[in-house]
Amino acid sequence: MRVAIGADHGGYVLKQELTEFLESSGHEVVDVGAHELEPQDDYPDFAKAVAECVASQQAQRGIMICGSGVGASVAANKIKGVRGSVCHDTYSAHQGVEHDDMNVLCLGARIIGGELAREITTSFVSAKYSGEERHRRRLGKVLDMEAKLFG
Ligand code: RB5
């Protein structure tokens, strides 16, 4: 799977770890930055880049890391077609894909450690949208809301 990954200074070190982990697990990684640890950088710049990669289908999934995961999630969801959420447990990471077609995983590097982040990442990239009727119905309602917002 091709996965876009990004992080601000709060998530930079974890991004480097997860990039290596994803590549060693056989995934192709599109690293949108930050490409160096810059304490003054801003998470929306990288969240936008990850989200646009996913929305334009340059990547099938995205992972965006900041200090808490919150700013990453708020910003990523401003791009049409993105369904992102903070998941700091493995259940949410796979269920979010299976039920909600989540396509961007947001992580807080100040909240979770590398080992849990790797397990969450594996849950996220391994999961598939179930497409069950009730989930399609609910996703359709979300997409209607999105269409009203973005046109
Ligand atoms: C940066 O210091 C921090 O505010 C950012 O990484 C993130 O946690 C925002 O939600």
mmCIF file of C-alpha atoms and ligand atoms in Angstrom, residues 8-11 43 66-72 110, ligand 1:
data_model
loop_
_atom_site.group_PDB
_atom_site.id
_atom_site.type_symbol
_atom_site.label_atom_id
_atom_site.label_comp_id
_atom_site.label_asym_id
_atom_site.label_seq_id
_atom_site.Cartn_x
_atom_site.Cartn_y
_atom_site.Cartn_z
ATOM 1 C CA ASP A 8 5.590 18.675 12.530
ATOM 2 C CA HIS A 9 8.387 19.006 15.093
ATOM 3 C CA GLY A 10 6.203 17.300 17.697
ATOM 4 C CA GLY A 11 5.962 14.159 15.592
ATOM 5 C CA TYR A 43 1.417 21.147 11.774
ATOM 6 C CA CYS A 66 1.947 16.007 15.770
ATOM 7 C CA GLY A 67 2.391 16.356 19.508
ATOM 8 C CA SER A 68 -1.125 15.313 20.502
ATOM 9 C CA GLY A 69 -2.645 14.198 17.175
ATOM 10 C CA VAL A 70 -5.392 16.770 17.676
ATOM 11 C CA GLY A 71 -4.137 19.578 15.472
ATOM 12 C CA ALA A 72 -3.201 17.019 12.827
ATOM 13 C CA ARG A 110 3.803 13.064 23.048
HETATM 14 C C1 RB5 B 1 3.410 21.764 18.622
HETATM 15 O O1 RB5 B 1 4.065 22.253 19.733
HETATM 16 C C2 RB5 B 1 2.059 21.164 18.995
HETATM 17 O O2 RB5 B 1 1.184 22.173 19.381
HETATM 18 C C3 RB5 B 1 1.516 20.350 17.841
HETATM 19 O O3 RB5 B 1 2.442 19.362 17.500
HETATM 20 C C4 RB5 B 1 0.224 19.588 18.082
HETATM 21 O O4 RB5 B 1 0.266 18.890 19.277
HETATM 22 C C5 RB5 B 1 -1.029 20.293 17.884
HETATM 23 O O5 RB5 B 1 -2.111 19.680 18.044
#
